[in-house]
Coordinates of C-alpha atoms in Angstrom, one line a residue:
M1 CA -98.1 -96.0 85.6
R2 CA -94.9 -96.5 84.0
L3 CA -95.9 -92.8 82.2
S4 CA -96.2 -91.4 85.3
F5 CA -92.8 -92.9 87.0
T6 CA -91.2 -91.5 83.9
L7 CA -92.5 -88.1 84.5
I8 CA -91.7 -87.9 87.8
L9 CA -88.1 -88.5 87.0
A10 CA -88.1 -86.4 84.6
G11 CA -89.4 -83.5 87.1
A12 CA -86.6 -84.7 89.9
A13 CA -83.8 -84.0 87.3
L14 CA -85.1 -80.5 86.5
L15 CA -85.8 -79.8 89.9
L16 CA -81.8 -80.9 90.6
L17 CA -80.5 -78.8 87.5
A18 CA -82.1 -75.9 89.2
A19 CA -80.4 -76.7 92.5
C20 CA -77.1 -77.0 90.9
G21 CA -77.4 -73.9 89.0
G22 CA -77.8 -75.2 85.5
N23 CA -77.2 -73.8 81.9
Q24 CA -80.3 -70.8 83.2
P25 CA -80.7 -67.5 81.1
V26 CA -78.8 -64.5 82.9
P27 CA -81.4 -61.8 83.8
A28 CA -81.7 -58.8 81.7
E29 CA -80.5 -56.5 84.7
S30 CA -77.4 -58.2 85.8
A31 CA -76.0 -57.7 82.2
A32 CA -72.9 -55.4 82.6
P33 CA -73.5 -51.9 81.7
P34 CA -72.2 -49.8 78.6
Q35 CA -69.2 -48.9 78.6
R36 CA -68.6 -45.1 79.6
D37 CA -67.8 -43.0 76.6
E38 CA -64.8 -41.2 77.5
R39 CA -64.8 -38.3 74.9
N40 CA -68.1 -37.6 76.1
A41 CA -66.9 -37.1 79.4
A42 CA -64.5 -34.9 78.6
L43 CA -66.6 -32.9 76.3
R44 CA -68.4 -32.5 79.9
A45 CA -65.6 -31.8 82.0
V46 CA -64.7 -28.7 79.9
G47 CA -68.7 -27.6 79.7
V48 CA -69.8 -28.9 76.3
D49 CA -72.7 -31.4 76.9
V50 CA -73.6 -33.7 74.3
P51 CA -77.5 -34.8 73.7
V52 CA -77.4 -38.6 73.7
R53 CA -80.6 -38.0 70.8
G54 CA -80.2 -36.5 67.5
K55 CA -77.9 -34.9 65.8
F56 CA -75.5 -32.1 67.3
V57 CA -72.6 -29.7 66.6
V58 CA -69.8 -27.7 68.6
V59 CA -67.1 -25.4 67.5
N60 CA -63.9 -24.8 69.8
I61 CA -62.0 -21.7 68.4
P62 CA -58.8 -22.2 70.0
S63 CA -58.4 -25.7 68.7
F64 CA -59.8 -24.5 65.2
E65 CA -62.4 -28.1 64.5
L66 CA -65.9 -28.8 63.8
V67 CA -67.0 -31.9 65.6
A68 CA -70.8 -33.1 64.6
F69 CA -72.3 -36.1 66.9
E70 CA -75.1 -38.1 66.1
N71 CA -77.1 -39.8 68.9
G72 CA -73.9 -38.9 71.4
T73 CA -71.4 -40.4 68.8
P74 CA -69.2 -38.2 66.6
V75 CA -69.4 -38.8 62.9
L76 CA -67.5 -35.9 61.3
R77 CA -64.5 -33.8 62.4
S78 CA -63.1 -30.8 60.4
R79 CA -60.7 -28.3 60.6
V80 CA -61.8 -24.8 60.4
V81 CA -60.8 -21.2 60.0
V82 CA -62.1 -18.9 62.4
G83 CA -62.0 -15.0 63.7
R84 CA -59.0 -12.6 63.5
R85 CA -57.8 -11.2 66.9
A86 CA -59.4 -7.4 66.0
T87 CA -62.5 -9.2 64.5
P88 CA -63.4 -12.9 67.0
T89 CA -65.8 -15.1 66.4
P90 CA -68.4 -15.0 69.0
E91 CA -69.3 -18.0 71.4
L92 CA -72.9 -18.8 70.9
A93 CA -75.7 -21.2 71.5
T94 CA -77.4 -21.5 68.0
A95 CA -78.9 -23.7 65.3
I96 CA -77.9 -24.7 61.8
V97 CA -81.5 -24.0 60.5
A98 CA -80.7 -24.1 56.3
V99 CA -78.1 -24.7 54.2
K100 CA -77.4 -22.4 51.3
F101 CA -75.8 -23.6 47.9
N102 CA -73.9 -21.5 45.8
P103 CA -74.6 -18.2 47.8
S104 CA -73.4 -14.6 46.9
W105 CA -71.3 -12.5 48.7
T106 CA -72.0 -9.0 50.0
P107 CA -69.3 -7.2 52.1
T108 CA -69.6 -5.0 54.8
P109 CA -69.8 -0.9 54.4
A110 CA -66.3 -1.4 56.2
M111 CA -64.8 -4.0 53.7
V112 CA -66.1 -1.9 50.8
R113 CA -64.3 1.5 52.0
W114 CA -61.0 -0.1 53.6
E115 CA -60.5 -3.2 51.7
G116 CA -62.3 -2.2 48.4
A117 CA -64.2 -5.7 48.5
R118 CA -66.9 -6.0 46.0
F119 CA -69.8 -8.2 45.4
M120 CA -69.4 -11.5 44.2
P121 CA -72.0 -13.4 42.6
P122 CA -72.1 -17.5 43.1
G123 CA -69.5 -19.1 41.6
P124 CA -65.7 -20.6 42.3
H125 CA -64.1 -17.3 43.0
N126 CA -66.8 -16.5 45.5
P127 CA -65.7 -16.2 49.3
L128 CA -68.1 -18.2 50.7
G129 CA -67.4 -21.3 48.7
R130 CA -70.2 -23.1 47.6
V131 CA -72.4 -24.4 50.5
L132 CA -73.4 -21.6 53.7
F133 CA -74.8 -23.0 56.9
E134 CA -77.1 -20.5 58.1
L135 CA -77.2 -19.9 61.8
D136 CA -80.1 -18.7 64.3
D137 CA -78.5 -15.7 65.7
D138 CA -78.8 -12.2 65.6
Q139 CA -75.0 -11.5 65.1
L140 CA -75.0 -12.6 61.4
I141 CA -72.3 -15.2 61.6
F142 CA -72.5 -17.9 59.6
M143 CA -70.2 -21.3 59.0
H144 CA -69.5 -21.5 55.1
D145 CA -67.2 -22.9 52.5
T146 CA -64.3 -21.0 50.9
N147 CA -62.7 -20.9 47.6
D148 CA -59.4 -20.3 48.9
R149 CA -58.9 -23.4 51.1
S150 CA -54.8 -22.9 51.9
Y151 CA -55.7 -21.3 55.6
F152 CA -56.6 -25.2 56.6
E153 CA -53.1 -26.4 56.1
K154 CA -52.0 -24.2 58.8
A155 CA -51.3 -24.9 62.6
S156 CA -53.3 -21.3 63.7
R157 CA -56.0 -20.3 61.6
A158 CA -57.5 -17.2 62.7
F159 CA -58.1 -15.3 59.0
S160 CA -61.7 -14.5 59.1
H161 CA -63.5 -11.3 59.9
G162 CA -65.9 -13.8 62.3
C163 CA -67.3 -16.7 60.4
I164 CA -66.5 -20.0 60.3
R165 CA -65.0 -21.6 57.5
V166 CA -65.5 -25.3 57.1
E167 CA -63.2 -27.3 55.7
Q168 CA -65.4 -30.3 55.2
A169 CA -68.6 -28.1 53.7
R170 CA -69.9 -30.4 51.7
E171 CA -70.1 -33.8 53.8
L172 CA -71.3 -31.4 56.6
A173 CA -73.9 -30.2 54.0
G174 CA -74.9 -33.7 53.3
W175 CA -74.9 -35.0 57.0
A176 CA -77.2 -32.1 57.7
L177 CA -79.7 -32.8 55.0
D178 CA -79.2 -36.7 54.8
M179 CA -78.2 -36.5 51.2
T180 CA -75.5 -38.0 49.6
R181 CA -72.1 -36.7 48.1
Q182 CA -73.5 -36.9 44.7
E183 CA -76.6 -34.9 45.6
I184 CA -74.8 -32.4 47.2
D185 CA -72.3 -32.3 44.2
S186 CA -75.3 -32.3 41.9
S187 CA -76.9 -29.1 43.7
I188 CA -74.0 -27.2 43.6
A189 CA -73.1 -28.2 39.7
A190 CA -76.9 -26.8 38.9
G191 CA -75.4 -23.5 39.3
A192 CA -78.5 -21.4 41.0
T193 CA -78.6 -20.1 44.2
R194 CA -80.7 -22.7 46.2
R195 CA -81.8 -22.5 50.1
V196 CA -82.5 -26.0 51.7
P197 CA -84.0 -25.6 55.3
L198 CA -83.3 -28.5 57.4
A199 CA -86.1 -30.7 58.4
A200 CA -85.3 -30.0 61.5
E201 CA -82.7 -27.9 63.4
I202 CA -79.2 -28.9 64.2
P203 CA -78.2 -27.1 67.9
T204 CA -74.9 -26.1 67.7
R205 CA -72.5 -24.5 70.2
I206 CA -69.7 -22.3 69.2
V207 CA -67.2 -22.3 72.3
Y208 CA -64.1 -21.0 73.2
R209 CA -62.0 -23.8 75.3
T210 CA -58.2 -23.6 75.7
R211 CA -58.5 -27.3 76.8
F212 CA -60.5 -29.1 74.4
P213 CA -60.5 -32.9 74.1
D214 CA -58.8 -34.5 70.8
A215 CA -60.2 -37.6 68.4
A216 CA -59.6 -40.1 71.2
G217 CA -60.7 -38.4 74.1
R218 CA -57.8 -37.0 75.3
V219 CA -57.7 -33.3 76.7
I220 CA -55.0 -31.2 74.6
D221 CA -54.2 -27.8 75.4
H222 CA -54.3 -25.2 72.7
P223 CA -53.1 -21.6 72.3
D224 CA -55.2 -18.7 73.7
V225 CA -55.7 -17.1 70.0
Y226 CA -57.8 -14.0 71.5
G227 CA -55.7 -13.5 74.9
R228 CA -58.4 -14.3 77.1
G229 CA -56.5 -16.4 79.8
T230 CA -59.9 -18.4 80.5
L231 CA -61.2 -21.5 79.4
A232 CA -64.7 -20.1 78.8
Q233 CA -65.2 -16.3 77.7
A234 CA -68.7 -14.8 79.6
A235 CA -71.7 -14.4 77.6
G236 CA -71.4 -10.6 78.4
D237 CA -67.9 -10.4 76.6
R238 CA -69.0 -12.1 73.3
Q239 CA -68.4 -9.5 70.4
G240 CA -67.8 -9.8 66.7
S241 CA -66.3 -6.8 65.3
E242 CA -67.9 -7.1 62.1
N243 CA -71.2 -9.6 60.7
C244 CA -70.2 -12.4 58.4
S245 CA -71.5 -11.1 55.3
G246 CA -67.9 -10.0 54.9
A247 CA -66.4 -13.8 55.2
L248 CA -62.3 -13.1 54.1

């Protein structure tokens, strides 16, 4: 009898706590939603939709920069050199499919004829540098390292024949291949040309946006380097004067 009375009292106490809204767990659906990613929202506002899963790269020509994303979060930001006004870098929706270590360089016939350019074997004097990123496009446009890094210090960086020189090429290669910096350096130090296909292609967009968000998500105005006068160039106007075999 005494045990039953104790159980009755305990049950009454629990009912009282429930009625008074005691320390009960908050249902999962009532938790506060995650904060909005203002940087990605700013990119969407200028027509660049960053996927929430996987790796993604965007290169913006007027701001002379590359941004790499993973699962919707920026993980690398690099200065780049793009094509001159006479040999513009085209807008592309493409993908990085492979990384080539110690590439050789073959100039275009026009570069041989007008600039006296010559074939360059792999090495420290190669215009493609030590790392090249193969893109899935039909215009022979690449992203690559360079043997002349002085251009990265300039505010306006439109100096190439159409390809994209990446200041942080080794870091980008390590991220793309899931390799450490030591492994990247060892692959380069081996000296031989070596092509490494990616396990999964990395979607890559090359865009022309004179308004583009900075690292803090603030939309910044940039020079209209090609004189287009618009935020985005129509697909029909995309062109490159030369292919990127000539990278200088």
